[in-house]
CSV table of C-alpha atoms in Angstrom, one decimal:
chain,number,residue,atom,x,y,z
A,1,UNK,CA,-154.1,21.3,160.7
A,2,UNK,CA,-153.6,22.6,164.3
A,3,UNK,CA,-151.3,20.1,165.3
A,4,UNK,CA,-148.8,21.0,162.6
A,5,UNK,CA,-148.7,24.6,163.7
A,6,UNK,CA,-149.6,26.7,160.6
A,7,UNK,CA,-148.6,30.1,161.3
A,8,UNK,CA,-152.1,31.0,159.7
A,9,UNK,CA,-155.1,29.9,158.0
A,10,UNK,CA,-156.9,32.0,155.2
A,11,UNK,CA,-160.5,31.9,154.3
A,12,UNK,CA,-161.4,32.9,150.7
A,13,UNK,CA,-164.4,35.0,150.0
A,14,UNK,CA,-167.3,34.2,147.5
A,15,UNK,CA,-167.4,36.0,144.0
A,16,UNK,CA,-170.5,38.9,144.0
A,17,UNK,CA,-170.1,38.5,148.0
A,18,UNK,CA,-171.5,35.4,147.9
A,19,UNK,CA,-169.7,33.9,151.2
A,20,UNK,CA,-168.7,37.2,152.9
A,21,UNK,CA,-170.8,36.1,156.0
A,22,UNK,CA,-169.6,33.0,156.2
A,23,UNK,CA,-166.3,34.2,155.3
A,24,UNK,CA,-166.1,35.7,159.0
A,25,UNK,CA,-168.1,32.7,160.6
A,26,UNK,CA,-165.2,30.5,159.8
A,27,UNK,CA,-162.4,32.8,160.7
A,28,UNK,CA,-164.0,33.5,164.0
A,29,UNK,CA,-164.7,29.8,164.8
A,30,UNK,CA,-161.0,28.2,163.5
A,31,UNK,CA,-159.6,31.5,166.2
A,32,UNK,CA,-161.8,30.9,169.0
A,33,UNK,CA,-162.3,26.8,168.5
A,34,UNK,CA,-159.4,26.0,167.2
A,35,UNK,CA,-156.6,28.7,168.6
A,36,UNK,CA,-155.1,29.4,165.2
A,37,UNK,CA,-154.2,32.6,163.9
A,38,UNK,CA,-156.8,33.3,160.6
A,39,UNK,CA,-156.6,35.4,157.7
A,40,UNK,CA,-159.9,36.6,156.2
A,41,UNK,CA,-160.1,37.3,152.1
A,42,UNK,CA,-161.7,40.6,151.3
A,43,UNK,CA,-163.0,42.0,147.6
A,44,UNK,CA,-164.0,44.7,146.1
A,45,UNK,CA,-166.2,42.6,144.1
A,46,UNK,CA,-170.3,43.6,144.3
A,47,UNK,CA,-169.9,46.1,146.7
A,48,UNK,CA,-170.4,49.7,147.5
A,49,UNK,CA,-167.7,51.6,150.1
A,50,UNK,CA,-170.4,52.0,152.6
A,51,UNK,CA,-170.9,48.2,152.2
A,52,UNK,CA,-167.5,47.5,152.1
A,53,UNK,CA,-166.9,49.3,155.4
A,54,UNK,CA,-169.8,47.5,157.4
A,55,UNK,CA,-167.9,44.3,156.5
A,56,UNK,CA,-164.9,45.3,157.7
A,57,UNK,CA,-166.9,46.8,160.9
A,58,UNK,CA,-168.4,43.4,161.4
A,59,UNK,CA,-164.3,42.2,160.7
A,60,UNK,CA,-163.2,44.0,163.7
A,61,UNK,CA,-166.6,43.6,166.2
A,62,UNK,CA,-165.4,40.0,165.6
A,63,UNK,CA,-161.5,40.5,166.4
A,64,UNK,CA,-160.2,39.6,163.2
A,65,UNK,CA,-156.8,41.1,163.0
A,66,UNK,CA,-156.0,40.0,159.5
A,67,UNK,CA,-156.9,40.7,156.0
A,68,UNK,CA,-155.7,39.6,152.4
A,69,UNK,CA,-157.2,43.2,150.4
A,70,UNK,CA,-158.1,41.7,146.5
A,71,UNK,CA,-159.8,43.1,143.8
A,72,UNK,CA,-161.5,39.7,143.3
A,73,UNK,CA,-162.7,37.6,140.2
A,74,UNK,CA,-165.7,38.9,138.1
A,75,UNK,CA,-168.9,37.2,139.3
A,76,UNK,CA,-170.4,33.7,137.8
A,77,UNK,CA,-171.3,34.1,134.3
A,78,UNK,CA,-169.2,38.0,134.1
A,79,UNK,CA,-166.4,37.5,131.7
A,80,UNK,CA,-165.0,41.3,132.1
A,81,UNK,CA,-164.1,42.9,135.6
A,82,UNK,CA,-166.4,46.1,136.3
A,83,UNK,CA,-166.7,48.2,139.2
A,84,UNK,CA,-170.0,48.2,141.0
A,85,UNK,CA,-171.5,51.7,140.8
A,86,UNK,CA,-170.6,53.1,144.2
A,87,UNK,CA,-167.4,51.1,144.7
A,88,UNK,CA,-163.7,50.6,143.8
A,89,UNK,CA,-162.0,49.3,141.2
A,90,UNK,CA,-158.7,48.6,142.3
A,91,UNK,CA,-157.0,46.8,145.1
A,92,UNK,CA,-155.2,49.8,146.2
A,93,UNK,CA,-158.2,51.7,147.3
A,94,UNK,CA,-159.3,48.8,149.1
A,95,UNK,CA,-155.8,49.3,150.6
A,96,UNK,CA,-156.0,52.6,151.4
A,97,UNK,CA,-160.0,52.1,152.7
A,98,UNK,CA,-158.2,49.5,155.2
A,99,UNK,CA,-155.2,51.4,156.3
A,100,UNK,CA,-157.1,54.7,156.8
A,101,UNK,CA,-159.5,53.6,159.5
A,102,UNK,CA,-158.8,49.8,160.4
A,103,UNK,CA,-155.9,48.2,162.7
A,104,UNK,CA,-155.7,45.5,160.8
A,105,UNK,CA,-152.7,43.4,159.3
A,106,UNK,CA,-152.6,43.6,155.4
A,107,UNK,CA,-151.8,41.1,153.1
A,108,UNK,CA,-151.8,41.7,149.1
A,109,UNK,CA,-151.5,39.8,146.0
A,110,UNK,CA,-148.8,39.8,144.0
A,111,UNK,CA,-148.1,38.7,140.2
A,112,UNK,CA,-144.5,36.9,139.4
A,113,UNK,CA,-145.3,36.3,135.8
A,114,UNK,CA,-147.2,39.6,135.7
A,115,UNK,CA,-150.7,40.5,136.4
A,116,UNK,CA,-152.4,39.2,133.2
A,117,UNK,CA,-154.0,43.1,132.5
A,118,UNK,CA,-150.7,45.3,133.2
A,119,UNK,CA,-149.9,46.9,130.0
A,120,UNK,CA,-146.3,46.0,130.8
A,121,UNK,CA,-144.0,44.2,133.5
A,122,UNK,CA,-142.5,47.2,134.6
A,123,UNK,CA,-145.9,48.7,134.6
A,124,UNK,CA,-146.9,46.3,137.2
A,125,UNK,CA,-144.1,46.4,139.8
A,126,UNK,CA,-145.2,50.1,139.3
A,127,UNK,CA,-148.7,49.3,140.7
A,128,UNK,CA,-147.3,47.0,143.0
A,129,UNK,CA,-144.9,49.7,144.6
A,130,UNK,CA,-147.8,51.9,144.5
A,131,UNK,CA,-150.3,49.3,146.7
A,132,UNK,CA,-147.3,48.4,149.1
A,133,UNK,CA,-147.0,52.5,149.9
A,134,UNK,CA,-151.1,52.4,150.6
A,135,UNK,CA,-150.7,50.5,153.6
A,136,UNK,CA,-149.5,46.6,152.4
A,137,UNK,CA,-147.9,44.4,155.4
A,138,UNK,CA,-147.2,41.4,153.1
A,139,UNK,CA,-147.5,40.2,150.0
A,140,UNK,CA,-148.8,36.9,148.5
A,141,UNK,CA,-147.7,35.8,145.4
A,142,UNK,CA,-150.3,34.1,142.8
A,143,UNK,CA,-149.3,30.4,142.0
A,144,UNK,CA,-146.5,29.5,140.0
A,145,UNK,CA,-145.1,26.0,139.0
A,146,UNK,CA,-141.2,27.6,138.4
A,147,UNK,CA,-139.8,28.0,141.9
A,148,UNK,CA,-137.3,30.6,139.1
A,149,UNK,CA,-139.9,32.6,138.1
A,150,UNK,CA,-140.5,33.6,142.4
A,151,UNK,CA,-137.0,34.1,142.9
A,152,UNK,CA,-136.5,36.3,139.6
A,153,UNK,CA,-139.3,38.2,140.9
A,154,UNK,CA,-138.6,39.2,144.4
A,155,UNK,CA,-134.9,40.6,143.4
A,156,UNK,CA,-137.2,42.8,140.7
A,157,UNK,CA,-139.4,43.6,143.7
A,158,UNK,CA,-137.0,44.5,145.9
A,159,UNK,CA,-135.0,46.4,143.3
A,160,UNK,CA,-138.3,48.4,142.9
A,161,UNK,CA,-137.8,49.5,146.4
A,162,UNK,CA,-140.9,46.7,147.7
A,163,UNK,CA,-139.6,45.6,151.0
A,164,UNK,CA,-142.3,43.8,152.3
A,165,UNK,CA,-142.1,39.7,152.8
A,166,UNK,CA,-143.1,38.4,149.8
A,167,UNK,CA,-144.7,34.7,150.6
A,168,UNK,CA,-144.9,32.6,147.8
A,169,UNK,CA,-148.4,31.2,146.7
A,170,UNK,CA,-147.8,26.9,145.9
A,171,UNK,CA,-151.4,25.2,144.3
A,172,UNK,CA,-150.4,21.5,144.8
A,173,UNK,CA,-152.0,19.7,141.5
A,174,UNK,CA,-154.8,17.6,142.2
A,175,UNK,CA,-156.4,17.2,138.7
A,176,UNK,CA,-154.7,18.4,135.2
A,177,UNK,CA,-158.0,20.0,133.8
A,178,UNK,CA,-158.6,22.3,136.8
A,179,UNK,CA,-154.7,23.5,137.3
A,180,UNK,CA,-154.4,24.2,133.5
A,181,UNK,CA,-158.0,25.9,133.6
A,182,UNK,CA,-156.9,27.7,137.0
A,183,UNK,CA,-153.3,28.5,135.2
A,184,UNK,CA,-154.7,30.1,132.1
A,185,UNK,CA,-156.9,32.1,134.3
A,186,UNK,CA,-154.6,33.9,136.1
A,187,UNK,CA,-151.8,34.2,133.1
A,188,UNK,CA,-149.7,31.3,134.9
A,189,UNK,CA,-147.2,29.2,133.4
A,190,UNK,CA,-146.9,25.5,133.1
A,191,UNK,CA,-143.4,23.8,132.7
A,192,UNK,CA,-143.4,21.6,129.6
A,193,UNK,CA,-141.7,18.8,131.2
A,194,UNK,CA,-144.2,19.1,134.4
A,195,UNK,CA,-147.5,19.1,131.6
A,196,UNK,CA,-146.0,16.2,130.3
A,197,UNK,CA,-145.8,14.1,133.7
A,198,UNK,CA,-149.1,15.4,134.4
A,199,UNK,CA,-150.8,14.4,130.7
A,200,UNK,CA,-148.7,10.6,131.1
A,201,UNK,CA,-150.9,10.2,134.0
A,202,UNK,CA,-153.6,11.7,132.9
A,203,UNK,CA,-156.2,8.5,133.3
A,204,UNK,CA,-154.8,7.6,136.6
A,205,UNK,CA,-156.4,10.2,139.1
A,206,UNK,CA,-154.7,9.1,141.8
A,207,UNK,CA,-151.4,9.3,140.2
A,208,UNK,CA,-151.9,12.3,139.3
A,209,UNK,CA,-152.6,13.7,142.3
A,210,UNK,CA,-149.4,12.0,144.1
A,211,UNK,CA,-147.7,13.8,141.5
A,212,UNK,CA,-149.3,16.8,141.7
A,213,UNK,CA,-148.2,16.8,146.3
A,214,UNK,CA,-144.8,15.9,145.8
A,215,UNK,CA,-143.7,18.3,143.1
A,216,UNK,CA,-145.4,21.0,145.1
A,217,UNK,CA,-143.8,19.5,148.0
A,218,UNK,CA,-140.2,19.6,146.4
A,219,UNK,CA,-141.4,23.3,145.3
A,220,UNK,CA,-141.7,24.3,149.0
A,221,UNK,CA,-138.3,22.3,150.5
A,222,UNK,CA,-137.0,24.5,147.6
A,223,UNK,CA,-137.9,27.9,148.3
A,224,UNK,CA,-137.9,27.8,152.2
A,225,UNK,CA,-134.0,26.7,151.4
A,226,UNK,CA,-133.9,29.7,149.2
A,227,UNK,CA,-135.0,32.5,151.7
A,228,UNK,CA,-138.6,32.3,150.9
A,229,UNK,CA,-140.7,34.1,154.4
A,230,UNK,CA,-142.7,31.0,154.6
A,231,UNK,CA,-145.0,28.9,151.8
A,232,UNK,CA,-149.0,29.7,151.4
C-alpha cells in the first residue's frame, strides 16, 4: 500500500478484546516500518474503564496519534449487546473517556441508512450531534452500496449542525453471501439491480469479485467527484 500513498491505514480490533494487543503491534510496526500514518480501532466491548484506560495508556506510550472510538460488535456466540459490568455502553463515553485525558485524533462511526437500534432517524442524528460535541474529529460512515444514500445523509448531518468530515465507508464485494450477511448485520441496503449482477454471477467467484472492485471503484470516482473528504 505505501507506494500509493494512503493518507492512513486502520487496524480493526478483535470482538471481547480478542486482538487489542496486536491491534497496537500492527499500528506501531506499519508507522515505524513502513512510514504510514495508522489509525487504531478501539471498543468498548469486554472491558472495564480502568481497562479501557491502560489500553489507551499503552496507545499513547506507543505514539499512536489516532483512534476510531466504537461501541463494537457483541462477542462470538452473544446475539444482544451488553455492557460489561464496570464499563460503558455507548460510544460517546468512550468519546468523552478519550477527549478528557488523551491527545489523540478521533474518528467515529456514523449510520447513513440509520443505526439499526435508533428508535428513529431523527433520533440518531440526535446521538450523532451529541458524540460529535464529546470530542469527535471525523466521522466514518458504515458501508453503503447507494453513493445517494451518503450524499442524502451528509446535507441531514450538516443540517443538524455536524460539521465534521464525514468520510464515506466503501466494502468492495468479494463474495455475495458475506456482503449480504455483512449488509443485514449492520441494517445496510442492497440495490436490486446490484443483487441481481451479483446473484447472475453467483457460481463464478472470480466474476464476482471483478464485479464486486469495479462497482466499488465507480462508487469512489463518484463520491470523490461529489465532495466526499476522501474514501475508507
Amino acid at each position: 500500500l505505501r507506494r500509493l500513498e494512503p493518507s492512513f491505514v486502520s487496524v480493526t480490533y478483535g470482538a471481547g478484546g480478542s486482538t487489542r494487543e496486536k491491534t497496537i503491534e500492527i499500528v506501531k510496526r506499519i508507522r515505524e516500518e513502513f512510514g504510514l500514518e495508522a489509525m487504531a480501532h478501539f471498543t468498548c466491548v469486554g472491558a472495564t474503564v480502568p481497562e479501557l484506560r491502560a489500553t489507551l495508556d499503552e496507545m499513547q506510550r506507543a505514539g499512536i496519534d489516532n483512534v476510531l472510538a466504537l461501541r463494537g460488535d457483541p462477542p462470538a456466540g452473544q446475539e444482544v449487546w451488553t455492557r460489561t459490568e464496570g464499563g460503558l455502553e455507548y460510544s460517546r463515553e468512550l468519546v468523552e473517556l478519550i477527549s478528557g485525558g488523551y491527545p489523540f485524533a478521533i474518528g467515529a462511526a456514523c449510520f447513513p441508512e440509520t443505526h439499526i437500534h435508533a428508535s428513529s432517524t431523527e433520533a440518531d442524528l440526535e446521538h450523532l450531534a451529541e458524540k460529535v460535541r464529546a470530542g469527535v474529529d471525523f466521522l466514518i460512515t458504515q458501508l453503503f452500496f447507494d453513493n445517494a444514500l451518503y450524499l442524502d445523509f451528509v446535507e441531514r448531518a450538516r443540517a443538524a449542525g455536524i460539521e465534521v468530515p464525514i468520510i464515506p465507508g466503501i466494502m468492495p464485494i468479494t463474495k455475495v453471501g458475506q456482503v449480504e450477511r455483512m449488509a443485514s448485520m449492520c441494517g445496510a441496503s442492497i440495490p436490486e439491480g446490484l443483487r441481481r449482477e451479483l446473484h447472475a454471477r453467483g457460481d463464478d467467484p472470480e466474476a464476482v469479485l471483478d464485479f464486486g472492485v469495479a462497482y466499488a471503484t465507480l462508487q469512489c470516482a463518484e463520491l470523490l467527484a461529489a465532495g466526499a473528504p476522501g474514501i475508507h
